[in-house]
Coordinates of C-alpha atoms in Angstrom, one line a residue:
M1412 CA 0.4 -0.1 0.5
R1413 CA 2.9 2.4 0.6
R1414 CA 4.0 2.0 -2.7
V1415 CA 0.9 3.3 -4.5
P1416 CA 1.8 7.3 -2.9
G1417 CA 5.2 6.9 -4.4
R1418 CA 4.1 6.1 -7.4
L1419 CA 1.5 9.0 -7.9
R1420 CA 4.3 11.2 -6.9
R1421 CA 6.6 10.1 -9.6
T1422 CA 3.6 10.1 -12.1
W1423 CA 3.0 13.4 -11.0
A1424 CA 6.3 14.5 -11.8
A1425 CA 6.7 13.2 -14.8
L1426 CA 3.9 15.6 -15.7
S1427 CA 5.0 19.1 -17.6
T1428 CA 3.8 22.3 -15.8
G1429 CA 0.9 22.3 -18.6
E1430 CA -0.6 18.9 -17.8
R1431 CA -0.5 19.4 -14.3
V1432 CA -2.7 22.7 -14.7
V1433 CA -5.2 20.9 -16.8
L1434 CA -5.5 17.9 -14.7
A1435 CA -5.9 20.5 -11.6
A1436 CA -8.3 22.3 -13.3
W1437 CA -10.1 19.4 -14.4
T1438 CA -10.0 18.2 -10.8
M1439 CA -11.6 21.1 -9.9
I1440 CA -14.5 20.8 -12.1
A1441 CA -15.5 16.9 -10.3
V1442 CA -15.3 19.0 -7.5
Q1443 CA -17.7 21.3 -8.1
L1444 CA -20.0 19.3 -10.0
L1445 CA -20.3 16.9 -6.9
L1446 CA -21.0 20.2 -4.7
R1447 CA -23.1 21.1 -7.0
G1448 CA -24.7 17.7 -7.8
W1449 CA -25.3 17.6 -4.7
A1450 CA -27.4 20.8 -4.5
V1451 CA -29.8 20.0 -7.6
A1452 CA -30.5 16.5 -6.1
G1453 CA -32.4 17.6 -3.1
S1454 CA -34.8 20.0 -5.4
W1455 CA -37.3 20.0 -7.3
F1456 CA -39.4 21.4 -10.1
Y1457 CA -40.7 25.3 -8.7
A1458 CA -42.9 27.8 -10.3
D1459 CA -42.1 28.7 -13.5
D1460 CA -40.9 24.9 -13.7
F1461 CA -44.7 23.9 -13.6
I1462 CA -45.5 26.4 -16.8
F1463 CA -43.0 24.5 -19.1
L1464 CA -43.6 21.0 -18.1
G1465 CA -47.8 21.7 -19.0
K1466 CA -46.6 23.5 -22.0
E1467 CA -45.1 20.4 -23.0
A1468 CA -47.9 17.9 -21.5
T1469 CA -50.8 19.5 -23.5
G1470 CA -49.2 19.6 -27.0
E1471 CA -48.9 23.6 -26.4
A1472 CA -44.7 23.5 -26.9
T1473 CA -44.3 23.9 -30.7
T1474 CA -42.0 25.3 -32.5
A1475 CA -43.8 28.8 -32.5
W1476 CA -43.8 28.8 -29.2
L1477 CA -40.0 28.5 -28.8
F1478 CA -40.3 32.0 -30.0
E1479 CA -42.8 33.3 -28.0
P1480 CA -41.6 34.9 -24.9
H1481 CA -41.8 33.8 -21.3
N1482 CA -42.4 37.3 -19.3
I1483 CA -40.1 39.7 -21.0
H1484 CA -37.6 36.7 -21.9
L1485 CA -37.0 35.8 -25.8
M1486 CA -35.4 32.4 -24.2
P1487 CA -35.7 29.4 -28.1
L1488 CA -32.5 27.6 -26.6
G1489 CA -33.8 27.6 -23.2
L1490 CA -37.3 26.5 -24.1
W1491 CA -36.6 24.0 -26.2
L1492 CA -34.6 22.7 -23.0
T1493 CA -37.5 22.5 -21.1
K1494 CA -39.1 20.5 -24.3
L1495 CA -36.3 17.5 -23.7
V1496 CA -37.0 16.7 -19.7
G1497 CA -40.8 16.8 -20.7
A1498 CA -40.8 14.6 -23.3
V1499 CA -39.1 12.3 -20.5
G1500 CA -41.8 11.7 -18.6
A1501 CA -44.3 13.1 -16.2
F1502 CA -42.3 15.6 -13.7
S1503 CA -38.7 13.5 -14.2
W1504 CA -36.6 15.7 -11.3
T1505 CA -33.9 12.8 -12.8
A1506 CA -33.7 13.8 -16.0
A1507 CA -34.2 17.9 -14.9
A1508 CA -30.8 17.1 -13.2
A1509 CA -29.2 15.0 -15.7
E1510 CA -29.5 18.5 -17.4
I1511 CA -29.0 21.2 -15.5
L1512 CA -25.6 19.1 -14.7
V1513 CA -24.6 18.6 -17.8
L1514 CA -24.9 22.3 -18.1
Q1515 CA -23.3 23.3 -15.3
L1516 CA -20.4 20.7 -16.7
L1517 CA -20.4 22.7 -20.1
A1518 CA -20.2 26.5 -19.0
S1519 CA -17.7 25.2 -16.6
L1520 CA -15.9 23.7 -19.7
A1521 CA -16.5 26.7 -21.9
C1522 CA -15.2 29.1 -18.9
W1523 CA -11.8 27.3 -18.5
W1524 CA -11.4 27.1 -22.4
M1525 CA -11.4 30.9 -22.1
L1526 CA -9.5 30.8 -19.2
R1527 CA -6.7 29.0 -21.2
T1528 CA -7.2 30.6 -24.5
F1529 CA -6.5 33.7 -22.4
F1530 CA -3.6 32.9 -20.6
G1531 CA -2.3 29.5 -21.9
D1532 CA -2.1 26.5 -19.5
R1533 CA -0.2 28.1 -16.3
P1534 CA -0.4 27.2 -12.5
G1535 CA -1.7 31.1 -12.2
T1536 CA -5.0 30.4 -14.3
L1537 CA -6.3 27.8 -11.4
V1538 CA -7.2 31.4 -9.0
P1539 CA -9.9 32.5 -11.5
L1540 CA -10.8 29.1 -12.5
G1541 CA -11.8 28.5 -8.8
A1542 CA -13.4 31.9 -8.3
F1543 CA -15.8 30.6 -11.0
L1544 CA -16.5 27.4 -9.7
F1545 CA -16.7 28.2 -6.5
L1546 CA -18.0 31.7 -5.6
P1547 CA -21.7 31.5 -5.0
M1548 CA -22.9 34.6 -8.0
S1549 CA -23.9 31.7 -10.0
F1550 CA -25.2 29.0 -7.0
P1551 CA -28.5 30.9 -7.2
T1552 CA -29.2 29.4 -11.2
V1553 CA -28.5 25.6 -10.2
V1554 CA -31.2 24.3 -8.3
W1555 CA -34.0 26.1 -10.0
W1556 CA -34.7 24.2 -13.6
A1557 CA -36.2 27.6 -15.0
A1558 CA -33.3 29.8 -14.5
V1559 CA -31.3 27.1 -15.5
V1560 CA -32.3 26.6 -18.9
N1561 CA -31.2 30.4 -20.0
Q1562 CA -28.5 30.8 -17.3
L1563 CA -26.2 27.9 -18.0
P1564 CA -26.5 28.2 -21.8
H1565 CA -26.2 31.8 -21.6
Q1566 CA -23.0 31.3 -19.5
A1567 CA -21.6 28.4 -21.8
A1568 CA -22.2 30.5 -24.8
L1569 CA -20.6 33.8 -23.3
Y1570 CA -17.1 32.0 -22.1
A1571 CA -17.0 30.0 -25.4
C1572 CA -17.7 33.4 -27.8
L1573 CA -15.1 35.0 -25.9
A1574 CA -12.4 32.2 -26.3
A1575 CA -13.2 31.7 -30.0
H1576 CA -13.4 35.9 -30.4
V1577 CA -9.6 35.8 -28.6
I1578 CA -8.8 33.2 -31.2
Y1579 CA -10.1 35.7 -34.2
L1580 CA -8.0 38.2 -33.1
R1581 CA -4.9 36.8 -32.4
E1582 CA -4.6 34.1 -35.3
R1583 CA -7.2 36.0 -37.5
R1584 CA -9.0 32.4 -37.9
R1585 CA -12.0 32.5 -40.1
W1586 CA -13.1 29.5 -38.2
A1587 CA -13.1 31.0 -34.6
L1588 CA -14.3 34.2 -36.2
V1589 CA -17.8 32.1 -37.6
M1590 CA -17.7 29.9 -33.9
A1591 CA -17.8 33.3 -31.5
T1592 CA -20.9 34.2 -33.9
V1593 CA -22.6 31.2 -33.4
F1594 CA -21.7 31.7 -29.6
F1595 CA -23.0 34.8 -29.5
A1596 CA -25.9 34.0 -30.7
L1597 CA -27.0 30.4 -29.0
A1598 CA -26.0 33.8 -26.7
L1599 CA -29.0 35.9 -27.6
G1600 CA -31.3 32.5 -27.8
S1601 CA -30.6 31.3 -24.0
Y1602 CA -31.2 35.0 -21.7
T1603 CA -31.6 38.8 -23.2
K1604 CA -28.3 39.1 -21.7
G1605 CA -26.5 38.5 -24.7
L1606 CA -27.0 41.7 -25.6
L1607 CA -24.1 42.2 -23.5
V1608 CA -21.8 40.1 -24.8
P1609 CA -20.4 42.7 -27.5
V1610 CA -19.3 44.9 -24.1
L1611 CA -16.6 42.4 -23.3
L1612 CA -16.0 41.8 -27.3
V1613 CA -15.6 45.4 -27.6
L1614 CA -13.6 45.9 -24.9
V1615 CA -10.9 42.8 -25.5
A1616 CA -10.5 43.6 -28.8
V1617 CA -9.7 47.6 -28.0
L1618 CA -7.7 47.5 -24.5
Y1619 CA -5.6 43.8 -25.5
F1620 CA -4.9 43.7 -29.2
A1621 CA -5.0 47.1 -30.8
E1622 CA -2.0 50.3 -30.4
G1623 CA -2.1 53.7 -29.8
G1624 CA -3.4 55.9 -27.6
V1625 CA -7.1 56.6 -25.7
L1626 CA -8.4 57.6 -29.2
R1627 CA -6.5 55.7 -31.8
R1628 CA -7.1 52.2 -30.2
P1629 CA -10.8 51.9 -30.8
W1630 CA -11.0 53.2 -34.0
R1631 CA -7.7 51.2 -35.1
A1632 CA -9.6 48.0 -33.1
L1633 CA -12.3 48.9 -35.3
V1634 CA -10.7 48.8 -38.9
D1635 CA -8.7 45.8 -38.3
Y1636 CA -11.8 43.2 -37.1
W1637 CA -14.2 45.1 -39.3
Q1638 CA -15.1 41.8 -40.1
A1639 CA -16.1 40.9 -36.3
W1640 CA -17.9 43.4 -36.0
T1641 CA -20.1 43.1 -39.1
A1642 CA -20.8 39.2 -38.1
Y1643 CA -21.7 40.3 -34.6
G1644 CA -24.0 43.2 -35.6
V1645 CA -26.0 41.0 -38.3
V1646 CA -26.8 38.9 -35.4
A1647 CA -27.1 41.3 -32.7
V1648 CA -29.8 42.9 -35.5
S1649 CA -31.8 40.3 -36.2
Y1650 CA -32.6 39.2 -32.5
L1651 CA -33.1 43.2 -31.9
A1652 CA -35.8 43.0 -34.7
V1653 CA -37.4 39.5 -33.6
Y1654 CA -37.1 40.8 -29.9
L1655 CA -39.1 43.9 -30.7
T1656 CA -41.5 42.5 -33.0
T1657 CA -42.2 39.6 -30.2
V1658 CA -41.7 40.8 -26.9
P1659 CA -44.3 42.8 -25.6
G1660 CA -42.8 46.9 -24.3
T1661 CA -42.3 47.3 -21.0
G1662 CA -42.5 51.4 -21.0
R1663 CA -39.6 53.6 -20.7
P1664 CA -37.7 52.4 -17.7
D1665 CA -37.9 54.6 -14.8
L1666 CA -34.5 56.7 -13.9
G1667 CA -34.8 56.7 -10.8
V1668 CA -35.5 52.8 -10.2
L1669 CA -32.3 52.5 -12.4
A1670 CA -29.9 54.4 -10.2
E1671 CA -31.2 52.7 -7.1
T1672 CA -31.0 49.2 -9.5
V1673 CA -27.1 50.2 -10.1
D1674 CA -26.6 51.2 -6.7
L1675 CA -28.4 48.1 -4.5
S1676 CA -26.6 45.7 -7.0
L1677 CA -23.1 47.1 -7.5
T1678 CA -23.0 47.9 -3.4
T1679 CA -24.4 45.0 -1.6
S1680 CA -24.7 42.3 -4.1
L1681 CA -21.7 42.3 -6.2
A1682 CA -19.1 43.6 -4.3
P1683 CA -19.6 41.0 -0.9
S1684 CA -20.5 38.0 -3.4
M1685 CA -16.7 38.2 -5.1
L1686 CA -14.8 37.2 -1.8
G1687 CA -17.4 34.2 -0.6
G1688 CA -20.7 36.4 0.1
P1689 CA -23.7 37.1 0.5
W1690 CA -22.9 35.1 3.9
V1691 CA -26.2 35.8 4.6
W1692 CA -29.4 35.2 3.1
S1693 CA -33.2 36.6 3.6
S1694 CA -36.8 35.6 2.3
L1695 CA -37.5 39.5 1.5
N1696 CA -41.1 40.2 1.2
Q1697 CA -42.0 36.0 0.8
V1698 CA -45.3 35.7 2.6
G1699 CA -44.9 34.3 6.1
G1700 CA -40.8 33.8 5.0
V1701 CA -42.0 31.1 2.7
G1702 CA -40.4 29.9 -0.3
P1703 CA -37.2 29.1 -1.3
R1704 CA -35.9 32.0 -3.4
L1705 CA -33.2 33.7 -1.1
F1706 CA -31.9 36.9 -1.9
V1707 CA -28.5 38.7 -0.5
D1708 CA -28.9 40.0 3.4
T1709 CA -25.1 41.2 3.7
P1710 CA -24.4 43.4 7.1
T1711 CA -24.0 47.0 6.4
S1712 CA -20.6 46.6 7.9
L1713 CA -19.7 43.4 6.2
V1714 CA -21.0 45.0 2.9
A1715 CA -18.5 47.8 4.0
L1716 CA -15.6 45.2 4.5
S1717 CA -15.8 44.0 1.2
W1718 CA -15.3 47.2 -0.2
L1719 CA -12.5 47.8 1.8
V1720 CA -10.6 44.5 0.5
L1721 CA -12.0 44.7 -3.2
G1722 CA -10.3 48.4 -3.4
M1723 CA -7.8 47.4 -1.7
L1724 CA -7.0 44.1 -3.8
A1725 CA -7.0 46.5 -6.9
L1726 CA -5.3 49.6 -5.5
V1727 CA -2.1 46.9 -5.2
A1728 CA -3.0 45.1 -8.3
V1729 CA -2.6 49.1 -10.4
L1730 CA 0.3 49.7 -8.6
R1731 CA 2.4 46.6 -9.2
R1732 CA 1.4 45.6 -12.9
R1733 CA 0.9 47.7 -15.5
R1734 CA -2.0 47.9 -17.6
A1735 CA -4.2 46.0 -14.8
W1736 CA -6.9 48.8 -14.4
F1737 CA -8.0 47.5 -18.0
A1738 CA -9.5 44.4 -16.2
L1739 CA -10.5 46.9 -13.8
L1740 CA -12.3 48.5 -16.6
L1741 CA -13.9 46.0 -17.7
L1742 CA -15.6 44.5 -15.3
A1743 CA -16.8 47.8 -14.1
V1744 CA -18.2 48.3 -17.2
Y1745 CA -20.0 44.9 -17.9
A1746 CA -21.7 44.8 -13.8
L1747 CA -22.4 48.6 -14.4
A1748 CA -24.4 47.3 -17.8
S1749 CA -26.3 44.6 -16.1
A1750 CA -27.4 46.4 -13.4
V1751 CA -29.2 48.5 -16.4
L1752 CA -30.5 46.3 -17.7
V1753 CA -31.5 44.4 -14.7
G1754 CA -33.1 48.0 -13.9
A1755 CA -34.8 48.3 -17.1
G1756 CA -36.5 45.2 -16.8
R1757 CA -37.1 43.2 -13.7
A1758 CA -36.9 46.0 -11.2
G1759 CA -39.5 47.9 -13.4
D1760 CA -42.3 45.2 -12.4
F1761 CA -40.8 43.5 -9.6
G1762 CA -39.1 45.8 -7.4
V1763 CA -35.8 47.4 -6.8
A1764 CA -35.1 45.3 -4.0
S1765 CA -35.9 41.8 -5.9
A1766 CA -34.0 42.4 -9.2
S1767 CA -31.1 44.0 -7.4
L1768 CA -30.6 41.7 -4.1
E1769 CA -31.1 38.2 -6.1
L1770 CA -28.3 36.6 -6.9
R1771 CA -29.3 35.2 -10.2
Y1772 CA -29.5 37.4 -12.4
F1773 CA -25.7 38.2 -12.1
A1774 CA -25.0 35.0 -12.6
D1775 CA -22.7 35.3 -15.2
L1776 CA -20.6 37.3 -14.1
S1777 CA -19.2 34.7 -12.4
G1778 CA -17.0 34.0 -15.5
V1779 CA -16.3 38.0 -15.9
V1780 CA -15.0 38.2 -12.7
A1781 CA -12.7 35.0 -12.7
L1782 CA -11.6 36.2 -16.6
C1783 CA -11.0 40.2 -15.0
L1784 CA -8.9 38.2 -12.1
G1785 CA -6.8 36.9 -14.7
L1786 CA -6.5 39.6 -16.7
A1787 CA -5.2 42.1 -13.7
T1788 CA -2.4 39.6 -13.0
L1789 CA -1.6 37.3 -15.7
P1790 CA -0.5 38.5 -19.8
V1791 CA -2.7 38.0 -22.1
R1792 CA -1.2 35.1 -24.8
G1793 CA -0.7 37.3 -28.2
A1794 CA -2.0 40.5 -27.0
V1795 CA -0.7 44.0 -28.3
G1796 CA 0.2 45.4 -24.9
S1797 CA -1.7 43.3 -21.1
S1798 CA -0.7 43.4 -17.9
E1799 CA 3.2 42.9 -16.7
P1800 CA 5.2 43.7 -13.9
R1801 CA 5.4 48.0 -13.7
T1802 CA 9.7 48.8 -14.1
P1803 CA 10.8 50.0 -11.9
V1804 CA 8.6 48.8 -9.0
V1805 CA 6.2 51.6 -7.5
L1806 CA 4.9 48.8 -4.6
D1807 CA 7.6 46.9 -3.1
L1808 CA 5.1 44.5 -1.2
H1809 CA 6.2 41.0 -0.3
V1810 CA 3.2 38.6 1.0
G1811 CA 4.1 35.0 2.2
R1812 CA 2.1 32.3 0.2
R1813 CA 0.7 30.6 3.4
W1814 CA -0.6 34.4 4.1
V1815 CA -2.6 34.1 0.3
A1816 CA -3.3 30.4 0.5
A1817 CA -5.0 31.9 4.0
G1818 CA -7.2 34.3 2.0
L1819 CA -7.9 32.0 -0.2
A1820 CA -9.4 29.4 2.1
V1821 CA -11.1 31.9 4.3
V1822 CA -13.2 33.2 0.4
L1823 CA -13.7 29.6 -0.5
A1824 CA -14.5 28.5 3.4
G1825 CA -17.3 31.2 2.7
S1826 CA -18.3 30.3 0.0
L1827 CA -19.3 27.0 0.8
W1828 CA -21.5 28.4 3.5
S1829 CA -23.1 30.5 1.3
S1830 CA -23.5 28.2 -1.1
W1831 CA -25.2 25.8 1.4
S1832 CA -27.3 28.2 3.1
Y1833 CA -28.6 29.4 -0.2
A1834 CA -29.4 25.2 -0.8
R1835 CA -31.2 24.2 2.3
P1836 CA -34.7 25.8 1.6
W1837 CA -34.5 24.2 -1.4
H1838 CA -34.0 20.9 0.3
D1839 CA -37.1 21.8 2.8
P1840 CA -40.5 19.7 2.5
V1841 CA -41.8 22.6 4.3
Q1842 CA -40.6 25.3 2.2
M1843 CA -40.8 23.4 -1.0
P1844 CA -43.9 21.3 -0.5
Q1845 CA -44.4 20.9 -4.6
E1846 CA -42.7 17.3 -4.6
Q1847 CA -45.2 15.9 -1.8
W1848 CA -48.0 18.2 -2.9
V1849 CA -47.8 16.3 -7.0
A1850 CA -47.1 12.9 -5.0
N1851 CA -50.0 12.5 -3.5
A1852 CA -52.4 14.4 -6.2
T1853 CA -50.8 11.9 -8.5
E1854 CA -51.6 8.7 -5.8
A1855 CA -55.1 10.0 -5.0
L1856 CA -55.8 10.3 -8.9
T1857 CA -54.4 6.5 -10.2
E1858 CA -56.5 5.0 -6.7
E1859 CA -59.6 5.4 -8.8
P1860 CA -61.4 6.9 -11.7
V1861 CA -62.5 10.1 -10.1
E1862 CA -63.6 13.1 -11.5
I1863 CA -62.4 16.4 -10.4
P1864 CA -63.1 20.4 -10.5
D1865 CA -61.1 22.6 -12.5
T1866 CA -59.7 24.6 -9.4
T1867 CA -56.5 26.4 -8.5
V1868 CA -53.6 25.1 -7.0
P1869 CA -52.1 26.0 -3.4
D1870 CA -50.0 29.2 -3.6
S1871 CA -47.2 27.2 -2.2
V1872 CA -47.4 25.3 -5.2
L1873 CA -47.7 27.8 -7.6
W1874 CA -48.8 31.4 -7.2
A1875 CA -52.0 32.8 -8.5
A1876 CA -50.0 35.3 -10.4
G1877 CA -48.7 32.0 -13.0
F1878 CA -52.8 31.7 -14.0
P1879 CA -53.7 29.5 -15.7
A1880 CA -50.8 27.5 -15.4
N1881 CA -51.8 27.2 -11.6
L1882 CA -54.9 25.3 -12.7
V1883 CA -55.3 21.7 -11.8
S1884 CA -55.8 20.9 -15.5
R1885 CA -52.6 22.4 -16.4
L1886 CA -50.0 21.8 -13.8
L1887 CA -50.9 18.2 -13.6
S1888 CA -50.9 17.4 -17.3
P1889 CA -48.2 15.5 -16.9
L1890 CA -50.3 13.0 -16.0
G1891 CA -52.1 12.2 -19.2
D1892 CA -55.4 10.8 -18.7
R1893 CA -55.5 10.2 -15.2
V1894 CA -56.4 13.6 -14.8
E1895 CA -59.7 14.5 -15.8
V1896 CA -61.3 17.8 -14.6
V1897 CA -65.1 18.8 -15.0
D1898 CA -67.3 22.3 -15.3
H1899 CA -70.2 20.1 -13.1
G1900 CA -71.1 17.1 -11.6
T1901 CA -72.4 15.4 -8.3
D1902 CA -70.9 15.0 -5.2
L1903 CA -67.4 16.2 -6.4
R1904 CA -64.4 16.3 -4.6
M1905 CA -61.8 17.8 -5.2
L1906 CA -57.4 18.2 -4.4
D1907 CA -56.8 20.3 -0.8
G1908 CA -53.6 21.9 -0.1
E1909 CA -51.7 18.6 0.4
G1910 CA -53.1 17.2 -2.5
N1911 CA -55.4 14.8 -0.9
L1912 CA -58.8 14.2 -2.6
R1913 CA -61.7 16.3 -0.3
P1914 CA -65.7 16.7 -1.0
A1915 CA -65.7 20.2 -2.3
T1916 CA -67.6 22.9 -1.1
V1917 CA -68.2 26.5 -1.2
A1918 CA -67.2 28.2 1.9
D1919 CA -70.7 31.1 2.3
V1920 CA -74.0 31.9 3.8
P1921 CA -76.8 30.1 1.7
R1922 CA -77.6 32.7 -1.7
T1923 CA -81.5 31.2 -1.7
E1924 CA -83.9 32.1 1.4
P1925 CA -86.0 29.1 2.9
G1926 CA -88.6 27.2 0.4
P1927 CA -92.1 27.7 0.7
D1928 CA -92.5 23.8 0.4
G1929 CA -91.9 23.6 4.1
Q1930 CA -89.5 20.7 4.8
C1931 CA -88.7 20.0 1.0
G1932 CA -87.5 23.7 0.7
Y1933 CA -88.6 24.1 -3.3
S1934 CA -90.2 21.8 -4.8
V1935 CA -89.1 21.2 -8.5
S1936 CA -90.6 18.6 -10.8
E1937 CA -91.0 20.9 -13.5
E1938 CA -89.3 24.2 -15.0
T1939 CA -88.8 26.2 -12.4
V1940 CA -86.8 29.4 -10.8
I1941 CA -85.5 30.2 -8.4
E1942 CA -84.8 33.7 -6.5
I1943 CA -81.1 34.2 -5.2
V1944 CA -78.7 36.9 -3.7
P1945 CA -77.7 38.0 -7.2
V1946 CA -74.2 37.1 -8.5
L1947 CA -72.1 39.5 -10.2
D1948 CA -70.6 38.7 -13.8
F1949 CA -67.3 36.3 -12.5
D1950 CA -66.3 32.8 -13.2
F1951 CA -68.1 30.9 -9.8
W1952 CA -69.2 27.4 -9.0
L1953 CA -73.2 27.0 -7.7
T1954 CA -74.0 25.1 -5.6
I1955 CA -77.9 23.3 -5.5
S1956 CA -78.5 20.5 -2.8
Y1957 CA -81.4 18.4 -3.7
L1958 CA -83.4 15.0 -2.2
A1959 CA -84.4 13.1 -5.1
G1960 CA -86.4 9.7 -5.0
Q1961 CA -85.1 8.4 -7.9
D1962 CA -81.6 9.0 -10.6
G1963 CA -82.0 11.4 -13.6
S1964 CA -81.4 14.7 -15.1
M1965 CA -81.8 18.5 -14.7
T1966 CA -80.7 21.5 -17.0
V1967 CA -79.0 24.1 -15.0
S1968 CA -79.6 27.7 -16.1
A1969 CA -77.5 30.6 -14.8
G1970 CA -75.9 33.1 -16.4
R1971 CA -74.5 32.6 -20.0
T1972 CA -74.2 29.2 -18.6
E1973 CA -76.7 26.6 -19.5
V1974 CA -76.0 22.7 -18.8
E1975 CA -76.9 19.5 -18.6
V1976 CA -76.3 17.5 -14.5
P1977 CA -77.2 14.2 -13.5
V1978 CA -79.4 14.1 -11.0
E1979 CA -78.7 11.1 -8.5
R1980 CA -81.3 9.7 -6.2
G1981 CA -81.0 10.2 -2.3
L1982 CA -79.3 13.5 -0.3
H1983 CA -77.0 14.8 -2.7
T1984 CA -74.9 18.5 -4.1
A1985 CA -75.1 19.1 -7.5
Y1986 CA -72.0 21.7 -9.0
V1987 CA -71.8 24.4 -12.2
R1988 CA -69.6 26.2 -13.0
T1989 CA -71.3 29.2 -13.6
Q1990 CA -70.4 32.6 -16.0
G1991 CA -71.8 35.9 -16.0
A1992 CA -73.8 37.8 -13.7
Y1993 CA -77.8 36.5 -12.3
G1994 CA -80.3 37.1 -9.6
S1995 CA -81.5 33.3 -10.2
V1996 CA -81.3 30.3 -11.5
T1997 CA -83.6 27.8 -13.6
L1998 CA -84.1 24.5 -12.8
T1999 CA -85.4 21.8 -15.6
P2000 CA -85.4 18.1 -14.5
A2001 CA -85.9 15.7 -17.1
E2002 CA -89.2 14.0 -17.2
G2003 CA -90.1 11.7 -14.7
T2004 CA -87.3 13.6 -12.5
T2005 CA -88.6 15.3 -9.1
L2006 CA -86.7 16.9 -6.5
C2007 CA -86.5 19.0 -3.7
V2008 CA -84.0 21.6 -3.3
D2009 CA -82.8 22.8 0.1
N2010 CA -80.4 25.4 -0.6
M2011 CA -78.1 26.9 -3.0
N2012 CA -74.5 28.8 -2.8
V2013 CA -71.8 30.5 -4.9
G2014 CA -68.5 31.1 -4.5
F2015 CA -64.9 29.5 -5.0
L2016 CA -65.0 25.6 -4.5
T2017 CA -62.5 24.7 -0.9
P2018 CA -62.2 21.2 0.1
L2019 CA -64.0 20.7 3.3
D2020 CA -61.8 19.9 6.5
V2021 CA -62.9 16.5 7.3
P2022 CA -60.6 12.9 7.0
Q2023 CA -60.9 11.3 3.9
E2024 CA -62.1 7.8 5.7
D2025 CA -65.2 10.0 6.9
E2026 CA -65.8 11.2 4.1

């Protein structure tokens, strides 16, 4: 057993520096996949996920649907990825988790390709790679499938586009330009933030692959690489043409909202996350604090400390290395553009805090931070000018490797804590009740054929803003013909807050006065009009409690609704979903059908809170 470590040491010693770096990078990526695999395995479908699964199950996920906007996003690639999972089977989290991890692997490999393309296989690239792999900045995109399908493909395409772009700038290879253009198109097809990719492409060309002063550099970059700008421009203009004609306009962004979003995003969200934060999360304004989504809640003292540390690191880099400020400029411009885009879109509809303090909107910055860390400390291969030690030395500062290692260990520990803290609610059945609700509903609806009203599911499963996706017929559509919803019936049962079947009722006072026929209430043997408390023009359920001496049927007319419902012998309740305003209900029994009507209720259906065995 003692010979194995010695053999491993000899094998390691036989490797070149570049081979060691590549092996170390692959090991780090594998560790990241294991950590994020743990986070994904404990999560489940949430919110928008059910909308995507329902579209696939009902046959609405057509090619045309791929180019329909989701909220304000035009994301055909992301929607196509949802089709793949939806086609596997009903609520297959295994398929979704596998897709998430494959996309995470692609994003990590793309980031590694970007870093080694810029800097080569040198040990210094492992620190930026580690920043991308383990900083919690991109962690919130992994546990929520709806965020994954646009965020991770966008990240992979962004980093791969930068790598191919640099190969073109350095070697003028046309295949590299074609690849960069394709990856740019994929970034746009994944996420609206793909519009910011040209910001990075232009800055890299101007700062690192063009000569001259402040005014001459942009001109040289424009002239020397005109083919790239033409190709990227065609893709960007084509996307914008489709986007502006497809996505409804959100109006002119409020300047105050933009300013607040930029301020909160840059100061409170991004700065701590670059050092392993935010360390502290909160549920923000979610009702009762229930729900898995968490928002940055870094204490003010730690925000200030983060800025102090980042400022000191930036100052040291600028004083010790020429052109290190290029990297700071690139990061600042892209971060500012990201915050402005979020402020112009998400913040206007959902509030500044919920947009600025949710890190998933800035997940792509994890790779940009990694790139800029490398740009500040390492030379760029083939660049006209890049980071290099200052001569003469301006700041003669020697920091021992142990101190550097200790600092990196602190950041890594904070990153792991922040990531673990974020994942906990996604593993908590109290804050993620969707899986158990769907499991209970699936079991209840497969035990026996049962007709249920098409009511909405609890907000804890899918919020009301998702209507009509929060209807039982939509959310459970992946179960296929096991779900049979009706708009009328007798003694209907419905799914309760836990997904179990319970008798349906209208929790309201009767809409009718006591009937004139004594204990019979309203005797119905021919067409009978019964006056009720007037009902507004809205979709309500009408319940009719009756006693019948034989089976039969009757026609119920109320508002714009007229439907024939069965009548069963004995004491029962008829249910009818009505539309329109009305102040009376007309009952027309079939020939030979007589019944006594006790009372009628109108309102929303709620499950009767009684044990199922007592029904």
